[in-house]
């Protein structure tokens, strides 16, 4: 029965299809696309705290060891720093 808040930290991502799909499924939702995001993990944690979220759901992509070093680990930061439970979902094969 909870509302879904989607935090879109990738401005290139079109969320129009997602909005339509969620509405068709009867899911109460809100899409938030921050104007200036330098730290995706921090934005997600801040939004969860501001909305008193029950749970954070994050998607995980497989990265190479070099990719992990260059990009850091937003997922790890959310897992360790969020005040509420975090559910990490592995992407489908070929989704990365």
GROMACS .gro file of C-alpha atoms in nm:
model
   96
    1UNK     CA    1   0.000   0.000   0.000
    2UNK     CA    2   0.299   0.233   0.011
    3UNK     CA    3   0.363   0.491  -0.260
    4UNK     CA    4   0.665   0.443  -0.483
    5UNK     CA    5   0.910   0.730  -0.518
    6UNK     CA    6   1.153   0.686  -0.807
    7UNK     CA    7   1.469   0.894  -0.779
    8UNK     CA    8   1.603   0.938  -1.132
    9UNK     CA    9   1.962   1.061  -1.107
   10UNK     CA   10   2.031   1.010  -1.477
   11UNK     CA   11   1.889   1.309  -1.668
   12UNK     CA   12   1.933   1.124  -1.999
   13UNK     CA   13   1.681   0.859  -1.888
   14UNK     CA   14   1.328   0.906  -2.019
   15UNK     CA   15   1.082   0.819  -1.744
   16UNK     CA   16   0.763   0.875  -1.942
   17UNK     CA   17   0.722   0.503  -2.019
   18UNK     CA   18   0.778   0.416  -1.655
   19UNK     CA   19   0.510   0.661  -1.542
   20UNK     CA   20   0.263   0.506  -1.787
   21UNK     CA   21   0.351   0.151  -1.682
   22UNK     CA   22   0.317   0.226  -1.311
   23UNK     CA   23  -0.015   0.404  -1.359
   24UNK     CA   24  -0.150   0.112  -1.565
   25UNK     CA   25  -0.049  -0.126  -1.286
   26UNK     CA   26  -0.230   0.089  -1.029
   27UNK     CA   27   0.089   0.180  -0.842
   28UNK     CA   28   0.084   0.517  -0.667
   29UNK     CA   29   0.412   0.675  -0.770
   30UNK     CA   30   0.612   0.991  -0.800
   31UNK     CA   31   0.919   1.045  -1.020
   32UNK     CA   32   1.182   1.282  -0.883
   33UNK     CA   33   1.460   1.401  -1.109
   34UNK     CA   34   1.692   1.634  -0.916
   35UNK     CA   35   1.817   1.930  -1.118
   36UNK     CA   36   2.183   1.892  -1.022
   37UNK     CA   37   2.308   1.556  -0.901
   38UNK     CA   38   2.676   1.514  -0.820
   39UNK     CA   39   2.628   1.223  -0.582
   40UNK     CA   40   2.356   0.969  -0.666
   41UNK     CA   41   2.394   0.779  -0.339
   42UNK     CA   42   2.361   1.093  -0.131
   43UNK     CA   43   2.053   1.204  -0.327
   44UNK     CA   44   1.887   0.867  -0.276
   45UNK     CA   45   1.965   0.859   0.097
   46UNK     CA   46   1.848   1.219   0.140
   47UNK     CA   47   1.519   1.147  -0.040
   48UNK     CA   48   1.460   0.833   0.170
   49UNK     CA   49   1.515   1.030   0.491
   50UNK     CA   50   1.298   1.325   0.380
   51UNK     CA   51   1.007   1.096   0.286
   52UNK     CA   52   1.048   0.856   0.579
   53UNK     CA   53   1.087   0.567   0.334
   54UNK     CA   54   1.005   0.215   0.446
   55UNK     CA   55   1.266   0.060   0.217
   56UNK     CA   56   1.509   0.159  -0.059
   57UNK     CA   57   1.526  -0.062  -0.367
   58UNK     CA   58   1.837  -0.028  -0.582
   59UNK     CA   59   1.940  -0.205  -0.900
   60UNK     CA   60   2.286  -0.352  -0.934
   61UNK     CA   61   2.488  -0.389  -1.253
   62UNK     CA   62   2.794  -0.605  -1.291
   63UNK     CA   63   3.107  -0.391  -1.331
   64UNK     CA   64   3.463  -0.484  -1.410
   65UNK     CA   65   3.722  -0.434  -1.133
   66UNK     CA   66   3.851  -0.123  -1.315
   67UNK     CA   67   3.498   0.011  -1.350
   68UNK     CA   68   3.447  -0.028  -0.976
   69UNK     CA   69   3.763   0.171  -0.906
   70UNK     CA   70   3.680   0.450  -1.149
   71UNK     CA   71   3.310   0.485  -1.069
   72UNK     CA   72   3.311   0.400  -0.699
   73UNK     CA   73   3.026   0.208  -0.547
   74UNK     CA   74   2.706   0.404  -0.499
   75UNK     CA   75   2.527   0.080  -0.413
   76UNK     CA   76   2.770   0.004  -0.131
   77UNK     CA   77   2.732   0.355   0.005
   78UNK     CA   78   2.352   0.330   0.005
   79UNK     CA   79   2.367  -0.014   0.168
   80UNK     CA   80   2.594   0.110   0.446
   81UNK     CA   81   2.461   0.463   0.505
   82UNK     CA   82   2.083   0.439   0.461
   83UNK     CA   83   1.877   0.457   0.779
   84UNK     CA   84   1.611   0.218   0.643
   85UNK     CA   85   1.639  -0.134   0.497
   86UNK     CA   86   1.785  -0.161   0.146
   87UNK     CA   87   1.689  -0.423  -0.111
   88UNK     CA   88   1.949  -0.473  -0.386
   89UNK     CA   89   1.815  -0.627  -0.708
   90UNK     CA   90   2.048  -0.779  -0.967
   91UNK     CA   91   1.984  -0.669  -1.324
   92UNK     CA   92   1.869  -0.926  -1.578
   93UNK     CA   93   2.150  -1.079  -1.786
   94UNK     CA   94   2.238  -0.850  -2.074
   95UNK     CA   95   2.087  -0.543  -1.906
   96UNK     CA   96   2.425  -0.388  -1.835
   0.00000   0.00000   0.00000
